[in-house]
Amino acid sequence: MVKKFEDYCWADIIDDETFEIYAAYERDLYVGAKPAVLMIDVYQASYDGGQQDVIDVIKEHPSSCGARAWAMVEPGKQLLASARDAGLPIIYSTGDKRSHAEKGKPTNRQRETDTANAYKILPELAPEAEDLVIYKQRASCFYGTPLLSHLINYGIRSLIVGGGTTSGCLRAGVQDAKANGFHITLVEECCYDRTDINHKVNLFDMHHKYADVMKLADVVSHLETLNN
């Protein structure tokens, strides 16, 4: 029987021996004090081609995560609405296309979506006027950006994180957030990756090392208490 601490999307691919090896990480899960929401790279390129299977959508849109990315849109909207109701700061990260400065590729992928709106936040999850958008040139939204300074100015001590990809830019941001002393809550339904295995294994690994993976309903319930 899978314990509640492990009752997440990876439960069907992790064997009993691995669960036993990682048993020492079991702990109480929670949303930390003075939180902000960080939505990592929910930009158009991840959603191009619509809700097709990834294997089909990448033929025309090589950067897209297809249906896997679209599956987090409604949960993402719920998280953002709850955070706004609770008065939490909301921060987005996206790729920096504002200048023509030469820069290296952020990943080793040889085919990239290169359109004018590739790094525009998906309209369904778009920031509002009071939200902050961080522009980055590398995988981590902390590397070479003013994100840490803004979090310090806001008095933030913990982050509620969603976005993608689980094994890529989201993971890079989570690891840097942990290194900078923030408590991280990853909302299971609000994260995505191109493949099921990458998503589940990386979410499992971050849950045990860097973050508390929690269900959307539990996070929303906590945010509702902040309104009282």
mmCIF file of C-alpha atoms in Angstrom:
data_model
loop_
_atom_site.group_PDB
_atom_site.id
_atom_site.type_symbol
_atom_site.label_atom_id
_atom_site.label_comp_id
_atom_site.label_asym_id
_atom_site.label_seq_id
_atom_site.Cartn_x
_atom_site.Cartn_y
_atom_site.Cartn_z
ATOM 1 C CA MET A 1 0.000 0.000 0.000
ATOM 2 C CA VAL A 2 1.369 3.409 -0.959
ATOM 3 C CA LYS A 3 1.705 5.777 1.982
ATOM 4 C CA LYS A 4 0.063 9.203 1.806
ATOM 5 C CA PHE A 5 3.506 10.823 1.533
ATOM 6 C CA GLU A 6 4.009 8.919 -1.730
ATOM 7 C CA ASP A 7 0.414 9.070 -2.980
ATOM 8 C CA TYR A 8 1.170 11.081 -6.107
ATOM 9 C CA CYS A 9 1.497 10.505 -9.834
ATOM 10 C CA TRP A 10 4.729 8.503 -9.505
ATOM 11 C CA ALA A 11 3.143 5.757 -7.375
ATOM 12 C CA ASP A 12 2.624 3.532 -10.424
ATOM 13 C CA ILE A 13 6.272 3.572 -11.602
ATOM 14 C CA ILE A 14 8.320 3.522 -8.377
ATOM 15 C CA ASP A 15 8.987 0.062 -6.982
ATOM 16 C CA ASP A 16 8.802 -0.991 -3.336
ATOM 17 C CA GLU A 17 12.577 -1.145 -2.950
ATOM 18 C CA THR A 18 12.943 2.467 -4.095
ATOM 19 C CA PHE A 19 10.190 3.577 -1.720
ATOM 20 C CA GLU A 20 12.073 1.841 1.097
ATOM 21 C CA ILE A 21 15.360 3.492 0.132
ATOM 22 C CA TYR A 22 13.711 6.927 0.215
ATOM 23 C CA ALA A 23 11.695 6.285 3.396
ATOM 24 C CA ALA A 24 14.033 8.464 5.446
ATOM 25 C CA TYR A 25 12.689 11.542 3.620
ATOM 26 C CA GLU A 26 9.114 11.066 4.849
ATOM 27 C CA ARG A 27 7.891 14.147 6.706
ATOM 28 C CA ASP A 28 4.894 16.426 7.149
ATOM 29 C CA LEU A 29 4.056 18.416 4.022
ATOM 30 C CA TYR A 30 2.982 22.039 4.208
ATOM 31 C CA VAL A 31 2.780 25.429 2.521
ATOM 32 C CA GLY A 32 5.437 27.638 4.031
ATOM 33 C CA ALA A 33 5.128 31.010 5.722
ATOM 34 C CA LYS A 34 4.838 34.245 3.722
ATOM 35 C CA PRO A 35 4.381 32.528 0.354
ATOM 36 C CA ALA A 36 4.328 33.800 -3.203
ATOM 37 C CA VAL A 37 3.269 31.921 -6.320
ATOM 38 C CA LEU A 38 5.948 31.327 -8.965
ATOM 39 C CA MET A 39 4.716 30.213 -12.387
ATOM 40 C CA ILE A 40 7.679 29.014 -14.414
ATOM 41 C CA ASP A 41 7.659 29.287 -18.208
ATOM 42 C CA VAL A 42 3.960 28.898 -18.972
ATOM 43 C CA TYR A 43 4.650 30.534 -22.317
ATOM 44 C CA GLN A 44 3.090 30.031 -25.725
ATOM 45 C CA ALA A 45 5.785 27.737 -27.162
ATOM 46 C CA SER A 46 4.854 25.021 -24.659
ATOM 47 C CA TYR A 47 1.222 25.084 -25.813
ATOM 48 C CA ASP A 48 1.570 25.529 -29.574
ATOM 49 C CA GLY A 49 -0.413 23.057 -31.641
ATOM 50 C CA GLY A 50 -3.121 22.598 -29.037
ATOM 51 C CA GLN A 51 -4.107 19.510 -27.102
ATOM 52 C CA GLN A 52 -2.445 16.895 -29.275
ATOM 53 C CA ASP A 53 -0.234 14.075 -28.066
ATOM 54 C CA VAL A 54 3.340 15.326 -27.788
ATOM 55 C CA ILE A 55 4.620 12.833 -30.366
ATOM 56 C CA ASP A 56 2.263 14.390 -32.914
ATOM 57 C CA VAL A 57 2.504 18.060 -31.983
ATOM 58 C CA ILE A 58 6.318 18.232 -32.106
ATOM 59 C CA LYS A 59 6.288 17.554 -35.851
ATOM 60 C CA GLU A 60 5.254 21.177 -36.386
ATOM 61 C CA HIS A 61 5.974 22.656 -32.947
ATOM 62 C CA PRO A 62 9.198 21.137 -31.559
ATOM 63 C CA SER A 63 9.080 23.095 -28.284
ATOM 64 C CA SER A 64 5.485 22.179 -27.468
ATOM 65 C CA CYS A 65 4.408 19.889 -24.657
ATOM 66 C CA GLY A 66 0.991 19.477 -26.240
ATOM 67 C CA ALA A 67 -1.780 17.933 -24.173
ATOM 68 C CA ARG A 68 0.527 17.526 -21.175
ATOM 69 C CA ALA A 69 0.923 21.295 -20.888
ATOM 70 C CA TRP A 70 -2.744 21.996 -21.556
ATOM 71 C CA ALA A 71 -3.735 19.604 -18.754
ATOM 72 C CA MET A 72 -2.369 22.059 -16.192
ATOM 73 C CA VAL A 73 -4.207 25.133 -17.509
ATOM 74 C CA GLU A 74 -7.429 24.724 -15.519
ATOM 75 C CA PRO A 75 -5.593 23.721 -12.303
ATOM 76 C CA GLY A 76 -3.221 26.636 -12.915
ATOM 77 C CA LYS A 77 -6.136 29.047 -13.208
ATOM 78 C CA GLN A 78 -7.546 27.727 -9.931
ATOM 79 C CA LEU A 79 -4.217 28.182 -8.174
ATOM 80 C CA LEU A 80 -3.792 31.731 -9.481
ATOM 81 C CA ALA A 81 -7.352 32.698 -8.547
ATOM 82 C CA SER A 82 -6.899 31.359 -5.006
ATOM 83 C CA ALA A 83 -3.565 33.130 -4.643
ATOM 84 C CA ARG A 84 -5.067 36.432 -5.783
ATOM 85 C CA ASP A 85 -7.988 36.029 -3.384
ATOM 86 C CA ALA A 86 -5.443 35.498 -0.596
ATOM 87 C CA GLY A 87 -3.446 38.562 -1.644
ATOM 88 C CA LEU A 88 -0.275 36.631 -2.471
ATOM 89 C CA PRO A 89 2.350 38.067 -4.826
ATOM 90 C CA ILE A 90 2.374 36.254 -8.175
ATOM 91 C CA ILE A 91 5.545 36.017 -10.227
ATOM 92 C CA TYR A 92 6.037 34.587 -13.712
ATOM 93 C CA SER A 93 9.217 33.660 -15.533
ATOM 94 C CA THR A 94 9.677 33.517 -19.278
ATOM 95 C CA GLY A 95 12.434 33.588 -21.884
ATOM 96 C CA ASP A 96 14.073 36.910 -22.678
ATOM 97 C CA LYS A 97 13.503 37.956 -26.279
ATOM 98 C CA ARG A 98 13.547 41.698 -25.562
ATOM 99 C CA SER A 99 16.993 42.332 -27.047
ATOM 100 C CA HIS A 100 19.009 41.050 -29.971
ATOM 101 C CA ALA A 101 22.087 40.323 -27.887
ATOM 102 C CA GLU A 102 23.861 37.126 -28.851
ATOM 103 C CA LYS A 103 23.415 34.378 -26.292
ATOM 104 C CA GLY A 104 23.911 30.677 -26.024
ATOM 105 C CA LYS A 105 21.067 28.197 -26.259
ATOM 106 C CA PRO A 106 19.425 27.545 -22.866
ATOM 107 C CA THR A 107 19.218 23.814 -23.630
ATOM 108 C CA ASN A 108 20.841 21.314 -25.997
ATOM 109 C CA ARG A 109 17.647 20.789 -28.009
ATOM 110 C CA GLN A 110 18.504 21.245 -31.682
ATOM 111 C CA ARG A 111 15.027 22.222 -32.900
ATOM 112 C CA GLU A 112 13.348 25.137 -31.118
ATOM 113 C CA THR A 113 10.098 26.966 -31.729
ATOM 114 C CA ASP A 114 11.215 30.406 -32.893
ATOM 115 C CA THR A 115 8.191 32.663 -33.322
ATOM 116 C CA ALA A 116 7.529 36.230 -32.230
ATOM 117 C CA ASN A 117 5.162 35.170 -29.449
ATOM 118 C CA ALA A 118 7.010 32.008 -28.321
ATOM 119 C CA TYR A 119 7.798 33.468 -24.884
ATOM 120 C CA LYS A 120 4.529 35.332 -24.370
ATOM 121 C CA ILE A 121 2.639 33.974 -21.356
ATOM 122 C CA LEU A 122 -0.328 31.829 -22.409
ATOM 123 C CA PRO A 123 -3.445 34.082 -22.371
ATOM 124 C CA GLU A 124 -5.389 31.644 -20.178
ATOM 125 C CA LEU A 125 -2.728 32.051 -17.463
ATOM 126 C CA ALA A 126 -1.723 35.630 -18.239
ATOM 127 C CA PRO A 127 -0.369 37.935 -15.541
ATOM 128 C CA GLU A 128 -2.461 40.792 -14.243
ATOM 129 C CA ALA A 129 -1.212 44.358 -13.886
ATOM 130 C CA GLU A 130 0.109 43.881 -10.360
ATOM 131 C CA ASP A 131 1.977 40.637 -11.141
ATOM 132 C CA LEU A 132 5.717 40.493 -11.770
ATOM 133 C CA VAL A 133 7.321 38.958 -14.873
ATOM 134 C CA ILE A 134 10.955 37.845 -14.724
ATOM 135 C CA TYR A 135 12.871 37.491 -18.006
ATOM 136 C CA LYS A 136 15.624 34.909 -18.159
ATOM 137 C CA GLN A 137 18.210 33.564 -20.592
ATOM 138 C CA ARG A 138 19.053 30.332 -18.802
ATOM 139 C CA ALA A 139 17.055 27.460 -17.358
ATOM 140 C CA SER A 140 16.811 28.800 -13.807
ATOM 141 C CA CYS A 141 14.663 31.873 -13.234
ATOM 142 C CA PHE A 142 17.132 32.851 -10.484
ATOM 143 C CA TYR A 143 20.259 32.832 -12.669
ATOM 144 C CA GLY A 144 21.214 36.305 -13.884
ATOM 145 C CA THR A 145 17.796 37.794 -12.988
ATOM 146 C CA PRO A 146 16.516 40.125 -10.216
ATOM 147 C CA LEU A 147 14.114 37.472 -8.868
ATOM 148 C CA LEU A 148 15.883 37.016 -5.538
ATOM 149 C CA SER A 149 15.956 40.767 -4.927
ATOM 150 C CA HIS A 150 12.224 41.030 -5.578
ATOM 151 C CA LEU A 151 11.467 38.134 -3.214
ATOM 152 C CA ILE A 152 13.520 39.760 -0.482
ATOM 153 C CA ASN A 153 11.748 43.081 -1.030
ATOM 154 C CA TYR A 154 8.369 41.360 -0.805
ATOM 155 C CA GLY A 155 9.407 39.631 2.427
ATOM 156 C CA ILE A 156 8.762 36.227 0.855
ATOM 157 C CA ARG A 157 9.951 33.136 2.711
ATOM 158 C CA SER A 158 8.349 30.343 0.686
ATOM 159 C CA LEU A 159 7.207 29.633 -2.856
ATOM 160 C CA ILE A 160 4.237 27.795 -4.354
ATOM 161 C CA VAL A 161 5.462 26.657 -7.749
ATOM 162 C CA GLY A 162 3.884 25.485 -10.993
ATOM 163 C CA GLY A 163 4.807 25.416 -14.668
ATOM 164 C CA GLY A 164 7.277 23.511 -16.771
ATOM 165 C CA THR A 165 9.070 21.604 -17.636
ATOM 166 C CA THR A 166 9.310 19.412 -14.560
ATOM 167 C CA SER A 167 12.693 18.008 -15.571
ATOM 168 C CA GLY A 168 14.012 21.277 -17.020
ATOM 169 C CA CYS A 169 13.373 24.913 -16.172
ATOM 170 C CA LEU A 170 10.991 24.129 -13.325
ATOM 171 C CA ARG A 171 13.511 21.845 -11.670
ATOM 172 C CA ALA A 172 16.327 24.369 -12.181
ATOM 173 C CA GLY A 173 14.251 27.072 -10.492
ATOM 174 C CA VAL A 174 13.237 24.802 -7.620
ATOM 175 C CA GLN A 175 16.832 23.808 -6.890
ATOM 176 C CA ASP A 176 17.988 27.438 -6.872
ATOM 177 C CA ALA A 177 15.042 28.430 -4.676
ATOM 178 C CA LYS A 178 16.019 25.730 -2.187
ATOM 179 C CA ALA A 179 19.657 26.835 -2.322
ATOM 180 C CA ASN A 180 18.524 30.362 -1.459
ATOM 181 C CA GLY A 181 16.656 29.170 1.617
ATOM 182 C CA PHE A 182 13.023 29.179 0.471
ATOM 183 C CA HIS A 183 10.523 26.480 1.379
ATOM 184 C CA ILE A 184 9.015 25.173 -1.864
ATOM 185 C CA THR A 185 5.599 23.660 -2.447
ATOM 186 C CA LEU A 186 5.136 22.054 -5.863
ATOM 187 C CA VAL A 187 1.496 21.746 -6.910
ATOM 188 C CA GLU A 188 1.223 18.336 -8.556
ATOM 189 C CA GLU A 189 -1.544 19.190 -11.021
ATOM 190 C CA CYS A 190 0.141 22.441 -12.048
ATOM 191 C CA CYS A 191 3.394 20.959 -13.401
ATOM 192 C CA TYR A 192 4.065 19.319 -16.762
ATOM 193 C CA ASP A 193 6.744 17.782 -18.964
ATOM 194 C CA ARG A 194 7.029 16.318 -22.454
ATOM 195 C CA THR A 195 7.046 12.709 -21.314
ATOM 196 C CA ASP A 196 5.331 10.862 -18.507
ATOM 197 C CA ILE A 197 8.527 9.255 -17.227
ATOM 198 C CA ASN A 198 10.495 12.519 -17.017
ATOM 199 C CA HIS A 199 7.617 14.220 -15.236
ATOM 200 C CA LYS A 200 7.054 11.501 -12.647
ATOM 201 C CA VAL A 201 10.691 10.699 -11.860
ATOM 202 C CA ASN A 202 11.696 14.343 -11.481
ATOM 203 C CA LEU A 203 8.646 15.190 -9.383
ATOM 204 C CA PHE A 204 9.438 12.188 -7.163
ATOM 205 C CA ASP A 205 13.073 13.263 -6.840
ATOM 206 C CA MET A 206 12.288 16.888 -6.017
ATOM 207 C CA HIS A 207 9.646 15.787 -3.499
ATOM 208 C CA HIS A 208 12.290 13.923 -1.547
ATOM 209 C CA LYS A 209 15.155 16.407 -1.868
ATOM 210 C CA TYR A 210 14.016 19.966 -2.501
ATOM 211 C CA ALA A 211 10.249 20.505 -2.271
ATOM 212 C CA ASP A 212 6.933 19.394 -0.836
ATOM 213 C CA VAL A 213 4.702 18.079 -3.620
ATOM 214 C CA MET A 214 1.093 18.723 -2.654
ATOM 215 C CA LYS A 215 -2.328 18.311 -4.227
ATOM 216 C CA LEU A 216 -4.017 21.424 -5.615
ATOM 217 C CA ALA A 217 -7.010 20.942 -3.309
ATOM 218 C CA ASP A 218 -4.765 20.953 -0.236
ATOM 219 C CA VAL A 219 -2.912 24.070 -1.360
ATOM 220 C CA VAL A 220 -6.155 25.895 -2.165
ATOM 221 C CA SER A 221 -7.587 24.914 1.226
ATOM 222 C CA HIS A 222 -4.536 26.418 2.897
ATOM 223 C CA LEU A 223 -4.809 29.624 0.887
ATOM 224 C CA GLU A 224 -8.455 29.969 1.897
ATOM 225 C CA THR A 225 -7.380 30.060 5.541
ATOM 226 C CA LEU A 226 -5.247 33.116 4.765
ATOM 227 C CA ASN A 227 -8.435 35.051 3.960
ATOM 228 C CA ASN A 228 -9.874 34.474 7.434
#
